[in-house]
Coordinates of C-alpha atoms in Angstrom, one line a residue:
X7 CA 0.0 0.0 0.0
X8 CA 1.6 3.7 -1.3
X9 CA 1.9 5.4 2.1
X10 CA 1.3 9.3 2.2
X11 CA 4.5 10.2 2.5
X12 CA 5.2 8.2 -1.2
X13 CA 2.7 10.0 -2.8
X14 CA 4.3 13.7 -1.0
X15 CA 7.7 12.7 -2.6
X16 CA 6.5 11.3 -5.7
X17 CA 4.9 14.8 -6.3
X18 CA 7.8 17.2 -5.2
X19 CA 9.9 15.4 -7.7
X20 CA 7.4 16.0 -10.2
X21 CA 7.6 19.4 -10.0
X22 CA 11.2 19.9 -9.6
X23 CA 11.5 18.3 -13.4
X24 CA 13.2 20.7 -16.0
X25 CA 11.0 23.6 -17.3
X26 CA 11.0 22.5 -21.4
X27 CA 9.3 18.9 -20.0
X28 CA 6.1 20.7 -18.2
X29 CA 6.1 23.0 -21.3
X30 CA 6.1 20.3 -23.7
X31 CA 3.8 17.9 -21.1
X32 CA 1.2 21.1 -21.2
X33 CA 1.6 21.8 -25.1
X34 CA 0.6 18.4 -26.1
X35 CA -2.7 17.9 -25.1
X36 CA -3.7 21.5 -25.7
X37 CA -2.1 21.5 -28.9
X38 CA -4.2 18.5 -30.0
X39 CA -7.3 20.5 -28.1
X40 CA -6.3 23.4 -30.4
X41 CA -6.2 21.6 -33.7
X42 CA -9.7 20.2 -32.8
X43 CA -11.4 23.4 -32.4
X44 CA -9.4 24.3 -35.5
X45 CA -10.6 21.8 -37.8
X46 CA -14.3 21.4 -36.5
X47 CA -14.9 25.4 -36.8
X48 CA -13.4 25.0 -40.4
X49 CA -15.5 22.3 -41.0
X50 CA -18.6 24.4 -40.0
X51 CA -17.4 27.7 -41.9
X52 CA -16.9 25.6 -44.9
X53 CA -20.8 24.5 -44.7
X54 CA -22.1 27.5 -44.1
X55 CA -19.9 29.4 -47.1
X56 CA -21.0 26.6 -49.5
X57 CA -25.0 27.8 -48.1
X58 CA -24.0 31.4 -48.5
X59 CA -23.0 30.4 -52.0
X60 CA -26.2 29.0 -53.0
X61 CA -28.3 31.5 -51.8
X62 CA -26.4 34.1 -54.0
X63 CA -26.4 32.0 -56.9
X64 CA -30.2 31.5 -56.0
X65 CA -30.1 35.5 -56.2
X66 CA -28.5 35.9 -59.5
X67 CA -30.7 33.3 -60.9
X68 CA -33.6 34.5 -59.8
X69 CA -32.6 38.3 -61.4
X70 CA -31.8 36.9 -64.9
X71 CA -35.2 34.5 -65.1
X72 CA -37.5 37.3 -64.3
X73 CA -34.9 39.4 -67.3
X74 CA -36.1 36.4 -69.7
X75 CA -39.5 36.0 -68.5
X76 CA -39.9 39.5 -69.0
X77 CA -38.2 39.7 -72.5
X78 CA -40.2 36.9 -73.5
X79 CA -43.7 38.7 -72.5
X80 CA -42.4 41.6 -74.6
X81 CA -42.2 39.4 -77.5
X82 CA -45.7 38.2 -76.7
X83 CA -46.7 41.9 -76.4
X84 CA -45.6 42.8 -79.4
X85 CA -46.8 39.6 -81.6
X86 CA -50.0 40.9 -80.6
X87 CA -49.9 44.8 -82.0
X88 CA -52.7 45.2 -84.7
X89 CA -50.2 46.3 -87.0
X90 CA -47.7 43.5 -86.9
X91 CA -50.5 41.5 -87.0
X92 CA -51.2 43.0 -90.4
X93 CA -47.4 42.9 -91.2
X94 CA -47.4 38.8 -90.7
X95 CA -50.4 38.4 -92.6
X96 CA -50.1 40.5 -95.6
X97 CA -49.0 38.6 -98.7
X98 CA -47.6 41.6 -100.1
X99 CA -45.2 43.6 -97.5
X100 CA -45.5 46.9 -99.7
X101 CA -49.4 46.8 -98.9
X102 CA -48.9 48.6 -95.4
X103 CA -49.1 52.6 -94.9
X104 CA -46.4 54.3 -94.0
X105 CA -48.2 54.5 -90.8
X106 CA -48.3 51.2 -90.1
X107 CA -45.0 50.4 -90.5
X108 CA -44.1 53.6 -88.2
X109 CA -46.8 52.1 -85.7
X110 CA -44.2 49.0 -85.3
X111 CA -40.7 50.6 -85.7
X112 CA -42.1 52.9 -82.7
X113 CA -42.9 50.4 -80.5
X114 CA -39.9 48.2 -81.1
X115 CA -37.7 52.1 -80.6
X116 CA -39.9 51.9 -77.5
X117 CA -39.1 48.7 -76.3
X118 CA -35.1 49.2 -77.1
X119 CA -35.3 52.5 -75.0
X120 CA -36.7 51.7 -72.1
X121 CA -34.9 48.2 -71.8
X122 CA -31.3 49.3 -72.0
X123 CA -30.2 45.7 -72.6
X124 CA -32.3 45.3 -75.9
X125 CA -29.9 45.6 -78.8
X126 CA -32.3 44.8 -81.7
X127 CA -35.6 43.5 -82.7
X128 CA -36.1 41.2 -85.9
X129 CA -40.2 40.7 -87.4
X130 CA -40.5 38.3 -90.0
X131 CA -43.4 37.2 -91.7
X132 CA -43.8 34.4 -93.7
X133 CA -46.5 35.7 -96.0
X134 CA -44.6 38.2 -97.6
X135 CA -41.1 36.6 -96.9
X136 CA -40.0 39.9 -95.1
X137 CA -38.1 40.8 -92.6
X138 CA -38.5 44.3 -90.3
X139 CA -36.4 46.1 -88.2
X140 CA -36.4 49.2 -86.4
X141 CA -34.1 50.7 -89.4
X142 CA -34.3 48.5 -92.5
X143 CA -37.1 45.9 -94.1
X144 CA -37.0 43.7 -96.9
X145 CA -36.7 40.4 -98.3
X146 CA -34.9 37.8 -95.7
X147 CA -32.4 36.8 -98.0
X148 CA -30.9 40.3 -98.3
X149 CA -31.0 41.1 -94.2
X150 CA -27.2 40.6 -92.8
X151 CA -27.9 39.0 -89.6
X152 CA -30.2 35.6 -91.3
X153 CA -28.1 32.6 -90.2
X154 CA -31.0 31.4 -87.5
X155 CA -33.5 31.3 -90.5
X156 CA -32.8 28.1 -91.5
X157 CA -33.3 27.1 -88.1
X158 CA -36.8 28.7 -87.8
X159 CA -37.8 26.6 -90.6
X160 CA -37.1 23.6 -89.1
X161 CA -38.9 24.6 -85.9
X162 CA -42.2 26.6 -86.7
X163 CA -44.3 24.2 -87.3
X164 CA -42.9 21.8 -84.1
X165 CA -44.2 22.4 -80.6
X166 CA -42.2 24.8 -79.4
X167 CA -43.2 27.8 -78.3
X168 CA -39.3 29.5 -77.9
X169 CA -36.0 29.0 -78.0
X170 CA -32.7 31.0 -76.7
X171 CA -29.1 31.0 -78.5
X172 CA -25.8 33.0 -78.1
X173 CA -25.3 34.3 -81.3
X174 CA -21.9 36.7 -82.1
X175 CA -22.2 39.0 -85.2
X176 CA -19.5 40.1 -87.4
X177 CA -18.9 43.0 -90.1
X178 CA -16.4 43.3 -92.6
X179 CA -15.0 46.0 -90.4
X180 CA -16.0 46.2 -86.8
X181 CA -17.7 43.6 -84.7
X182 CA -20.7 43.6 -83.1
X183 CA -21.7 42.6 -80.0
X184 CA -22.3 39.3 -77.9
X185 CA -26.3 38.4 -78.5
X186 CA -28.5 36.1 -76.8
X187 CA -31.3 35.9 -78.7
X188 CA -35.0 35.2 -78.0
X189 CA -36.4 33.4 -80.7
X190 CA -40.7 33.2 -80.7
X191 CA -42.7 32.4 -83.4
X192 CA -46.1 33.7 -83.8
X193 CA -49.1 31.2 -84.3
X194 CA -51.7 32.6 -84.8
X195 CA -53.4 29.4 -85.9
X196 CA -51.6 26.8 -83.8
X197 CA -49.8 24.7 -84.7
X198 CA -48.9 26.6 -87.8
X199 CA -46.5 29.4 -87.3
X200 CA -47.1 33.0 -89.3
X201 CA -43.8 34.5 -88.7
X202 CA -41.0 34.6 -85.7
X203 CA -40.4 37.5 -83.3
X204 CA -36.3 37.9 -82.7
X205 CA -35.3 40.2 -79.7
X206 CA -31.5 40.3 -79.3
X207 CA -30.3 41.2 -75.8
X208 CA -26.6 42.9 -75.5
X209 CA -24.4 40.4 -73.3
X210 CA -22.4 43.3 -71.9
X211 CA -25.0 45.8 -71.3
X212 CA -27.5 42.9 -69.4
X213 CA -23.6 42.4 -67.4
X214 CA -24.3 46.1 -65.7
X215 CA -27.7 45.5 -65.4
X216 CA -26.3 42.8 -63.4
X217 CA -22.9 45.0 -62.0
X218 CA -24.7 45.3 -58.5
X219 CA -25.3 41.5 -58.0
X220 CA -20.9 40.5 -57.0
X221 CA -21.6 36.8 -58.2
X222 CA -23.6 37.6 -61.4
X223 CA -20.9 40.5 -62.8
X224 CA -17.9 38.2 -62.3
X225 CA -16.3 35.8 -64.4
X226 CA -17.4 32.8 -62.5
X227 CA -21.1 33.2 -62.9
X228 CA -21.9 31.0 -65.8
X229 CA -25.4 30.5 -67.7
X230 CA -25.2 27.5 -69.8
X231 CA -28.3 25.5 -72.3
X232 CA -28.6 21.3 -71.5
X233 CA -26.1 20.4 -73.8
X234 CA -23.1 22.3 -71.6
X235 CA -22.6 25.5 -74.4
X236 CA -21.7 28.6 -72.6
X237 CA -24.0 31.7 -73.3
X238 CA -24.0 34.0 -70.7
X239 CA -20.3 34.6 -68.8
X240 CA -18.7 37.9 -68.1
X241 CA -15.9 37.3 -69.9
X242 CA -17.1 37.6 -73.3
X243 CA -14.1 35.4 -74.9
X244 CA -15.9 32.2 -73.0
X245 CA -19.3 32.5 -75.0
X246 CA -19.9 29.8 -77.4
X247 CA -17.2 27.3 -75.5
X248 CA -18.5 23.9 -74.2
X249 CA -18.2 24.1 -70.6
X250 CA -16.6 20.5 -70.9
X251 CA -13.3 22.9 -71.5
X252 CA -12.7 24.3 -68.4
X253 CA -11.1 23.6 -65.3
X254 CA -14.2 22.6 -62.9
X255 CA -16.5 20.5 -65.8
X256 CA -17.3 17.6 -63.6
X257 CA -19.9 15.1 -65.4
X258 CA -22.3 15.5 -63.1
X259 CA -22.3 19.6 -63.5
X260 CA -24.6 18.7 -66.5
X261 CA -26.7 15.9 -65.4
X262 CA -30.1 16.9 -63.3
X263 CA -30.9 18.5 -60.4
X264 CA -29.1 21.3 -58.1
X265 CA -25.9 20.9 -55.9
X266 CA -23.1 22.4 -54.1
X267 CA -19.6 20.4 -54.1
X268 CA -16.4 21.9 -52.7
X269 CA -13.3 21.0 -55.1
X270 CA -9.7 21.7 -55.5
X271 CA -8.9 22.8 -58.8
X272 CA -5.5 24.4 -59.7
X273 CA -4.1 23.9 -56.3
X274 CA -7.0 26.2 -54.8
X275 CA -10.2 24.6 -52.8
X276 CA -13.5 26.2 -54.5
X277 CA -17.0 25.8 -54.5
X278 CA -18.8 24.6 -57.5
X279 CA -22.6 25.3 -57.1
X280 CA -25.3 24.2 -60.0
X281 CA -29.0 25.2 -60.0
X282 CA -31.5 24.8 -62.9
X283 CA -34.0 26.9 -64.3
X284 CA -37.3 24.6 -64.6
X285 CA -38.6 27.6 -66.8
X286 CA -36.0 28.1 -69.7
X287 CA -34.6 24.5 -69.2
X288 CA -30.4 25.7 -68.9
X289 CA -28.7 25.5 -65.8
X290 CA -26.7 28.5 -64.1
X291 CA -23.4 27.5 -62.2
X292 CA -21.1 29.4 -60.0
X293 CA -17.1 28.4 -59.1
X294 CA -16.1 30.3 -55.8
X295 CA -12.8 29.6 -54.2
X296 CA -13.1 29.1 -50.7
X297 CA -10.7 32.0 -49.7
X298 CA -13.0 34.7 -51.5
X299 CA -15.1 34.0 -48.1
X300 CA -13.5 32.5 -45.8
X301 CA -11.5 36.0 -45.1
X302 CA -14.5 37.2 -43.8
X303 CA -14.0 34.5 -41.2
X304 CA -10.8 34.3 -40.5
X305 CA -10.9 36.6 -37.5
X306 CA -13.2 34.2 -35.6
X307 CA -10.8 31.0 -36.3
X308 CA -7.6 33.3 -35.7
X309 CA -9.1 34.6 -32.7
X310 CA -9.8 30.6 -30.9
X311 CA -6.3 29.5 -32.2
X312 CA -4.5 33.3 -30.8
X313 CA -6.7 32.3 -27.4
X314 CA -5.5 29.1 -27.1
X315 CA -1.7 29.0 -27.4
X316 CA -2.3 32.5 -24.6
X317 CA -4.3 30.1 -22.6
X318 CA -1.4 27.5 -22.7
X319 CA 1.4 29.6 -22.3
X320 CA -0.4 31.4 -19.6
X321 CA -1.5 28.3 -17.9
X322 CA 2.4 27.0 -17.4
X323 CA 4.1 30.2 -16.8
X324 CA 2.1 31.5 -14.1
X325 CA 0.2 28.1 -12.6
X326 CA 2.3 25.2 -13.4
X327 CA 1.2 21.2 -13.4
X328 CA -0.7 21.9 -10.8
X329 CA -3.6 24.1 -11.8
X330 CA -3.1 21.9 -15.0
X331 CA -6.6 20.2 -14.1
X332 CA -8.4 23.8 -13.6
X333 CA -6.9 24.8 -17.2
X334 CA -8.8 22.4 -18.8
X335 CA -12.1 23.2 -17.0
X336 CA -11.5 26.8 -17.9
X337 CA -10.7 25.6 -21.9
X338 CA -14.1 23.5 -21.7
X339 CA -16.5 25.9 -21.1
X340 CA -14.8 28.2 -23.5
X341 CA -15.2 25.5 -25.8
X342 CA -18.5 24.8 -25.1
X343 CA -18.8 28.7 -25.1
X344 CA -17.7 28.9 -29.2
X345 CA -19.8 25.6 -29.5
X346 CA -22.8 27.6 -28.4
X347 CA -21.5 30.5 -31.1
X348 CA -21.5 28.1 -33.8
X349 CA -24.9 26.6 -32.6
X350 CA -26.7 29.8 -32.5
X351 CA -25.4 30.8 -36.0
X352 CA -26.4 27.5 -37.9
X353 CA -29.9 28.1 -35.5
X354 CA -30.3 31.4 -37.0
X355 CA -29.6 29.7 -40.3
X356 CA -32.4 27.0 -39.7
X357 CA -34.8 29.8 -38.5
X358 CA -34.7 31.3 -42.2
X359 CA -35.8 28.3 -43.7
X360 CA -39.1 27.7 -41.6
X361 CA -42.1 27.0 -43.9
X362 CA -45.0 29.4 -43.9
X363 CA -47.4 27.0 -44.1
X364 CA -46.2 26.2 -40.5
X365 CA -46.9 29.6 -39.4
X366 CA -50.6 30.0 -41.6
X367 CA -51.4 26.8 -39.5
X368 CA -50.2 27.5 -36.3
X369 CA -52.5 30.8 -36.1
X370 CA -55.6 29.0 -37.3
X371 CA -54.8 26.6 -34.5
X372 CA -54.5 29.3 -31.8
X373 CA -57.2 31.2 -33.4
X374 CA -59.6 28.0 -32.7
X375 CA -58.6 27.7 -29.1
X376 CA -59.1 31.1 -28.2
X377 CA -62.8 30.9 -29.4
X378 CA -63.0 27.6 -27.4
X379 CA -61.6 29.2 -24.5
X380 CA -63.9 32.7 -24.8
X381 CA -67.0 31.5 -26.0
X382 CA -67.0 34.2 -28.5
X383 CA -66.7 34.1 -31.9
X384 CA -65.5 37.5 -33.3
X385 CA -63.7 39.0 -30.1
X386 CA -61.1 41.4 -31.6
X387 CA -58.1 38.6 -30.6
X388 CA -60.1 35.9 -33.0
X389 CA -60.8 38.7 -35.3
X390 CA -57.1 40.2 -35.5
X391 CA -55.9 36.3 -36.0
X392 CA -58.0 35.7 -38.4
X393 CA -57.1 38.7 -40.2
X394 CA -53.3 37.7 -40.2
X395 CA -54.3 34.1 -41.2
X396 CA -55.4 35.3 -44.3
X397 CA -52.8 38.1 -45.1
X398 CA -50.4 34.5 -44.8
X399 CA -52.6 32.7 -46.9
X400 CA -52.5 35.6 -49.7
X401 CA -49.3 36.0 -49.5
X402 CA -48.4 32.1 -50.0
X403 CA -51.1 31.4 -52.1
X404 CA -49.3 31.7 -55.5
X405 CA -45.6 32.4 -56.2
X406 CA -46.1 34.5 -59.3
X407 CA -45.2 38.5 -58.8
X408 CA -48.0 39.6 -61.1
X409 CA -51.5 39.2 -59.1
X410 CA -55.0 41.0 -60.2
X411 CA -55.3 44.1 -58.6
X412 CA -58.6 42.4 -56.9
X413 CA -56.4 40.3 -54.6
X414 CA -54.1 42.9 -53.7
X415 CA -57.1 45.1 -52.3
X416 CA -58.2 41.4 -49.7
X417 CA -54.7 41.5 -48.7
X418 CA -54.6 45.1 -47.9
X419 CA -58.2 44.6 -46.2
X420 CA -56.7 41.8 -44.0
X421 CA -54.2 44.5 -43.2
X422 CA -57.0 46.9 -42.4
X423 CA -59.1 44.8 -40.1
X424 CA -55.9 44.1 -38.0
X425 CA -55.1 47.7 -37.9
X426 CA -58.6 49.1 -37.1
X427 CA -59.0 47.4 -33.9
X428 CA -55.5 48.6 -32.6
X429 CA -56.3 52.5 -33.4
X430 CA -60.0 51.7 -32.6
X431 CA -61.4 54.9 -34.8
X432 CA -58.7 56.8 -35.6
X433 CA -59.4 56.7 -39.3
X434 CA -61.4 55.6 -42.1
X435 CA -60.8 54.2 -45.4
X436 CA -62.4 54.8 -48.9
X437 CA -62.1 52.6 -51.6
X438 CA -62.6 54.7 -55.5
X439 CA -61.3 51.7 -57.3
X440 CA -63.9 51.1 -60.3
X441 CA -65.2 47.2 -60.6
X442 CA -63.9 46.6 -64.5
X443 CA -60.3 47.7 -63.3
X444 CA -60.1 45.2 -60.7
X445 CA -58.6 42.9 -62.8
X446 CA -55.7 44.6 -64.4
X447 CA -52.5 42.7 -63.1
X448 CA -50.7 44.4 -60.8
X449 CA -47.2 43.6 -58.3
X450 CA -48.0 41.4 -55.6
X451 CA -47.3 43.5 -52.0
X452 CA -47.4 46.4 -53.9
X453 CA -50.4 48.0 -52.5
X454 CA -50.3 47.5 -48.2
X455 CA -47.2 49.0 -47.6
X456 CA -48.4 52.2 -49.4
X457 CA -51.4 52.0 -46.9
X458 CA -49.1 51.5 -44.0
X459 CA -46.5 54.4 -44.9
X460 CA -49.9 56.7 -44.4
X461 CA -50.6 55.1 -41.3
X462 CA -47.5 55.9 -39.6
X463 CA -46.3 58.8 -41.4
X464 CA -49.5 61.0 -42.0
X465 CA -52.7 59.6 -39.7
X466 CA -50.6 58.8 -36.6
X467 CA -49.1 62.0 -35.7
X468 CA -52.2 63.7 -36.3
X469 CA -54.4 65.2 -33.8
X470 CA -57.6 65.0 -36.1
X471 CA -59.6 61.8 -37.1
X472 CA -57.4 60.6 -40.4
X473 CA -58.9 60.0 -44.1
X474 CA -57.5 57.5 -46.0
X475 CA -58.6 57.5 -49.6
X476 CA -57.9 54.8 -52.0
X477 CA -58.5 55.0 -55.8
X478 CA -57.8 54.0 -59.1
X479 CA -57.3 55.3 -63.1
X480 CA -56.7 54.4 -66.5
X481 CA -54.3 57.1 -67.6
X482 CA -53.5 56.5 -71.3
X483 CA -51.5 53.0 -71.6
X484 CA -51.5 53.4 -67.5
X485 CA -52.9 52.1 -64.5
X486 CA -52.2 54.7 -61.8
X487 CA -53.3 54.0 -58.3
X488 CA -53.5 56.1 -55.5
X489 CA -52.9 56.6 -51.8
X490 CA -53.8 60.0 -50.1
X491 CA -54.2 60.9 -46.6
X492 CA -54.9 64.2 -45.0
X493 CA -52.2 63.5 -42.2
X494 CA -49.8 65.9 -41.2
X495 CA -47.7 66.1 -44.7
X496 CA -44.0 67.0 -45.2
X497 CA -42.3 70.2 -46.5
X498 CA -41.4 70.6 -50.0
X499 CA -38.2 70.6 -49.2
X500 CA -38.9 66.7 -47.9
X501 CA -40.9 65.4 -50.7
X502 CA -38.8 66.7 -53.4
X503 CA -35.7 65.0 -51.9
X504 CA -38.0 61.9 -51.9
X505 CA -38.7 62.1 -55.5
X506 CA -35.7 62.4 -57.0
X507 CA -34.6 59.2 -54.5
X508 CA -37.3 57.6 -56.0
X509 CA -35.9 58.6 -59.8
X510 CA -32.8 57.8 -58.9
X511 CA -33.0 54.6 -57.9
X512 CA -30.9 55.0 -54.6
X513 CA -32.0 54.0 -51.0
X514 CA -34.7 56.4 -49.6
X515 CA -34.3 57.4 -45.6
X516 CA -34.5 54.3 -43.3
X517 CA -38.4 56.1 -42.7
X518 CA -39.7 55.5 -45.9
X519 CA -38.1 51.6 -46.6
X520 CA -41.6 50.5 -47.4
X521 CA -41.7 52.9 -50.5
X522 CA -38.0 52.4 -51.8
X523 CA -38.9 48.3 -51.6
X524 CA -42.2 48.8 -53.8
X525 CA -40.3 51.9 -56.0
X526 CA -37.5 49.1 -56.6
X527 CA -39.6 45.8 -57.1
X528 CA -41.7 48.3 -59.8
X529 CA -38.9 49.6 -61.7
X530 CA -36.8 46.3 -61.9
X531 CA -40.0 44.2 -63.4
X532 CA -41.8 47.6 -65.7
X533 CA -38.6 49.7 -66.0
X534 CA -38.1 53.0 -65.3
X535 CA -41.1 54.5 -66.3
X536 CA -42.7 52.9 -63.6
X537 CA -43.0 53.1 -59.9
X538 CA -43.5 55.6 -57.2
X539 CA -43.9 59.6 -56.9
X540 CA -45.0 61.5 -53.8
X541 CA -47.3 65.1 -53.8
X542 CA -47.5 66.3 -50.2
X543 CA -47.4 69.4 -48.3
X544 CA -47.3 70.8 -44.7
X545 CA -50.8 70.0 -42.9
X546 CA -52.0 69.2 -46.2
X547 CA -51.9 65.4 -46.2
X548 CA -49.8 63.4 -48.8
X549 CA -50.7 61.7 -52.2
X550 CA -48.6 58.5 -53.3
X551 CA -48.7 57.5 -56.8
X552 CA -48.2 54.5 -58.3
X553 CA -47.9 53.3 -62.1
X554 CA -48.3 50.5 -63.7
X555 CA -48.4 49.3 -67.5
X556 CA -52.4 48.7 -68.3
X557 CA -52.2 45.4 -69.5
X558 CA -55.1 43.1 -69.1

């Protein structure tokens, strides 16, 4: 049996041992400790990175299908004008007035003009064998750009109602742009195809539409059609090249469905991301190398690593072996510490991703209880929840961005019911919006925040009872809609500073987000001669307009 006095001498010899053996005694296990934290934080960075990286490419993808989406309705648009209607038809293509044919150069000028990206517009009709421009018609044969006519042959009379190529032109002596072109033909008796609308988009001007998007503008955004050919890149000498040439081509990056994968390529780790557009059938694919973002996290994996080896050294100088097993409680919890750090950033993460239909359920499930447990059926709780129910349900209820302007008024009134119980009489609403324009498309949570900025900005303030007046107008080719109040008003000092904001497409004041989100979401689907203007004086209530194309 080890007597105490053993154990007393056993110890004191322990700590009489030479200074580099207690050093490199305490450096081992924390070392190994250190490298732990090390590689698990990586580990966790690298996830999250790869996530950041899909929800940018998700971004830049979303951007560019609602550019095509909208370049295709535009095609659609303009199949449909009387006059090239009479232009597709006519067997003889010197039977149209003048003003005819100025009817359809103006509104393909029109089209060019306010989409900055639009470098030409082809008609052709197969009638007459003509083709029209916005500054030259005649015969097909004799047009310069008619390579894709042989194509259109062999397609107008399949099923198909588009197709998309990168196209690059040439002159004898210049060169003109990088196209992808839009190619529609127009059947007016299905299946049999009349003619083919061409819209050519300019590869380097739809790049700065794209400039503010980082992932989009750069050279490692690519946009590609099934078969792997490149037609959308920044760098314009990689259009037209099978992406089966470059570095990252993997076989799965053209086989279905979306993925992330983290590679090494050229001696540098990077992330190659796919997603596919279900709507145009290519697939858009991003390569990222890891140290683009891990910079941004380097401080947090410098900072447990500088924390450490301090902790260590720290540890031996000043307590020696024996606070060696209070150390290592002390490193625990500040492990567990930056494991609770990590947990709550991946929770946040997580939180992001939580369904709406959850939510829409969850206050129908409260909202039945509460009547259970009242007795009452429309007490101002069940009402307000049942107002916000709905408002979900709206919201969720279809995923397109163009809705008639009938639902966007039983969202707002959702919005209203909540609202009126909280002020309880503080204002009223009136609704001037005329039955046959209900109907007209319009942007989907367009309308409310309007509503809401007059609320808080114009009725609230106010002493008297507010007056919130709703309306709508055909103006022209324009569906204007309304929102006045006879709140308290700004200076004109205030509301012009807000228009030209509004014009200039920048950020308004962190009062007015609601209007700069709508202003934005207008301008980027309509262009710029949509969205938002303000009229609005001192004690003299404010007027928002809003504009929208009158399409039915």
């Amino acid at each position: 049996m080890i007597s105490l006095q053993s154990l007393r001498s056993r110890w004191q010899r322990l700590l009489l041992r030479p200074l580099p053996f207690l050093l490199l005694l305490a450096l081992l296990p924390m070392g190994g400790l250190s490298f732990f934290v090390y590689s698990y934080t990586n580990s966790n960075l690298e996830k999250e990175i790869g996530m950041l990286n899909t929800q940018s490419l998700n971004k830049s993808k979303d951007a560019l299908d609602t550019v095509f989406r909208e370049i295709d309705r535009l095609a659609v648009q303009l199949s449909l004008e009387e006059s090239v209607r009479y232009f597709l038809l006519a067997h003889d293509a010197d039977s149209l007035h003048n003003a005819q044919y100025k009817s359809i150069i103006g509104t393909m000028s029109m089209f060019s003009l306010i989409y900055d990206y639009i470098d030409s517009i082809y008609i052709y009709s197969d009638s007459n064998n003509n083709a029209l421009t916005s500054t030259w018609r005649g015969p097909i044969e004799q047009l310069t750009d008619n390579r894709w006519y042989e194509e259109y042959l062999r397609n107008k009379d399949q099923p198909v109602d588009r197709w998309y190529q990168s196209r690059k032109l040439r002159k004898e002596d210049s060169e003109y742009p990088y196209l992808i072109s839009l190619f529609r033909p127009v059947k007016l008796y299905p299946p049999q195809s009349v003619g083919l609308i061409v819209i050519n988009i300019d590869v380097e001007k739809l790049g700065r539409l794209m400039g503010n998007m980082e992932l989009a503008a750069s050279r490692d955004f690519f946009i590609t059609d099934p078969a792997g050919t490149v037609f959308y890149n920044s760098d314009l000498h990689l259009i037209s090249r099978s992406i089966r040439e470059l570095p990252f081509f993997l076989p799965e990056t053209l086989s279905s469905g979306a993925y992330s994968k983290l590679l090494k390529l050229e001696g540098q780790k990077q992330f190659l991301t796919v997603l596919e557009s279900a709507e145009f059938q290519w697939r858009y694919i991003s390569v990222v190398p890891l140290e683009f973002n891990m910079e941004k996290k380097q401080g947090l994996l410098a900072f447990i690593l500088i924390f450490l080896l301090l902790y260590v050294a720290v540890s031996v100088v000043l307590s020696g072996l024996v606070k060696t097993a209070e150390s290592k409680r002390r490193l625990k919890e500040k492990l567990k510490l930056n494991q609770l750090t990590l947990d709550k950033v991946q929770a946040q993460a997580l939180q992001s991703q939580i369904n709406p239909h959850f939510l829409h359920n969850t206050l129908e499930t409260i909202r039945i209880m509460l009547i259970k447990a009242t007795g009452t059926l429309h007490s101002p709780a069940e009402t307000m929840l049942t107002a916000l129910s709905e408002m979900l349900r709206i919201s969720m209820e279809t995923k397109e961005y163009l809705i008639p302007l009938s639902d966007e008024i039983e969202h707002c009134q959702r919005y209203l019911d909540i609202i009126q119980i909280r002020y309880q009489g503080k204002f009223a609403v009136e609704w001037l919006i005329p039955g046959e324009l209900r109907h007209h498309p319009v942007l989907k949570l367009s309308l409310q925040p309007l509503i809401e900025n007059a609320i808080h900005h114009g009725i609230k303030p106010s002493e008297r009872k507010g007056l919130i007046r709703i309306s709508a107008s055909l103006e022209g080719e324009e569906l204007v809609i309304e929102v006045e109040d006879n709140g308290v008003g700004m200076s004109r000092e205030q509301m012009e500073l807000l228009n030209v904001q509004l014009r200039a497409k920048c950020e308004v004041d962190d009062s007015h987000l609601g209007l700069n989100n709508v202003n934005q979401r207008v301008k980027l689907i309509f262009g710029n001669s949509c969205g938002l203007s303000i009229l609005s004086g001192l004690e003299q209530g404010t007027t928002v307009r809003m504009v929208f194309p009158a399409t039915s």
